[in-house]
Amino acid sequence: GGHNCSGCLCGADMVDPTLSELIAACGDRFVSLKRTEKDWAAWQAIGFIKGGSSFVWYSDTPETTVARLWLALNKKPNES
């Protein structure tokens, strides 16, 4: 039996989430996504971590960038 989690990227219900689903999963902590001029990455996503600090992630596709931002935003304090 599976479970149905709203706003979760645990993989139980989303095998290949869309960009819209990834952004929605970040919730109100998602700030922006834009193309960059960096040589090593084409996309930048910005979000707010707990405590109000901003977090910036760069990657090669918009989906990967937002997915990695979600992971950073939802990282448990004792995870490295």
Short mmCIF file of C-alpha atoms in Angstrom, two decimals:
data_model
loop_
_atom_site.label_atom_id
_atom_site.label_comp_id
_atom_site.label_asym_id
_atom_site.label_seq_id
_atom_site.Cartn_x
_atom_site.Cartn_y
_atom_site.Cartn_z
CA GLY A 1 0.00 0.00 0.00
CA GLY A 2 1.23 3.44 -0.87
CA HIS A 3 0.54 6.70 0.80
CA ASN A 4 -0.64 10.01 -0.54
CA CYS A 5 1.36 12.95 0.68
CA SER A 6 0.48 16.47 -0.38
CA GLY A 7 3.41 18.74 -1.25
CA CYS A 8 5.91 15.91 -0.87
CA LEU A 9 8.60 14.70 -3.24
CA CYS A 10 9.12 11.37 -1.50
CA GLY A 11 8.59 9.48 -4.73
CA ALA A 12 5.52 7.54 -3.64
CA ASP A 13 3.19 9.34 -6.01
CA MET A 14 5.46 11.33 -8.33
CA VAL A 15 7.87 9.38 -10.50
CA ASP A 16 8.78 12.30 -12.75
CA PRO A 17 7.30 15.53 -11.34
CA THR A 18 6.71 18.48 -13.63
CA LEU A 19 8.36 21.83 -13.04
CA SER A 20 5.02 23.17 -11.76
CA GLU A 21 4.74 20.30 -9.25
CA LEU A 22 8.31 20.89 -8.05
CA ILE A 23 7.68 24.60 -7.52
CA ALA A 24 4.38 23.85 -5.73
CA ALA A 25 6.17 21.35 -3.46
CA CYS A 26 8.57 24.11 -2.35
CA GLY A 27 5.55 26.09 -1.17
CA ASP A 28 5.86 29.67 -0.05
CA ARG A 29 9.61 29.26 0.51
CA PHE A 30 10.19 29.22 -3.28
CA VAL A 31 11.32 32.67 -4.47
CA SER A 32 12.47 32.49 -8.09
CA LEU A 33 13.84 30.51 -11.00
CA LYS A 34 15.83 32.11 -13.81
CA ARG A 35 18.36 31.38 -16.54
CA THR A 36 21.88 32.44 -15.73
CA GLU A 37 25.02 33.32 -17.65
CA LYS A 38 27.23 30.93 -15.68
CA ASP A 39 29.44 28.61 -17.74
CA TRP A 40 28.73 25.56 -15.60
CA ALA A 41 24.99 25.95 -15.01
CA ALA A 42 22.13 27.47 -16.93
CA TRP A 43 19.50 27.80 -14.16
CA GLN A 44 19.32 29.42 -10.72
CA ALA A 45 16.63 28.78 -8.09
CA ILE A 46 16.26 30.80 -4.88
CA GLY A 47 14.31 29.88 -1.77
CA PHE A 48 14.14 30.66 1.93
CA ILE A 49 15.36 28.14 4.48
CA LYS A 50 14.10 28.01 8.05
CA GLY A 51 15.20 31.08 9.93
CA GLY A 52 14.68 33.36 6.93
CA SER A 53 18.06 32.97 5.21
CA SER A 54 18.01 32.65 1.45
CA PHE A 55 19.39 29.60 -0.34
CA VAL A 56 20.54 29.61 -3.98
CA TRP A 57 20.95 26.50 -6.12
CA TYR A 58 22.39 26.23 -9.66
CA SER A 59 21.99 23.35 -12.10
CA ASP A 60 21.69 22.49 -15.79
CA THR A 61 17.89 22.08 -16.11
CA PRO A 62 15.03 23.97 -14.43
CA GLU A 63 13.57 20.72 -13.06
CA THR A 64 16.86 19.58 -11.51
CA THR A 65 17.50 23.04 -10.09
CA VAL A 66 14.12 23.25 -8.34
CA ALA A 67 14.27 19.61 -7.18
CA ARG A 68 17.65 20.22 -5.55
CA LEU A 69 16.35 23.44 -4.03
CA TRP A 70 13.45 21.43 -2.53
CA LEU A 71 15.92 18.95 -1.05
CA ALA A 72 17.92 21.80 0.51
CA LEU A 73 14.79 23.49 1.86
CA ASN A 74 13.62 20.24 3.46
CA LYS A 75 16.97 19.04 4.79
CA LYS A 76 16.84 17.91 8.41
CA PRO A 77 19.23 19.80 10.74
CA ASN A 78 21.41 16.71 11.42
CA GLU A 79 21.85 15.82 7.71
CA SER A 80 25.02 16.92 5.95
#
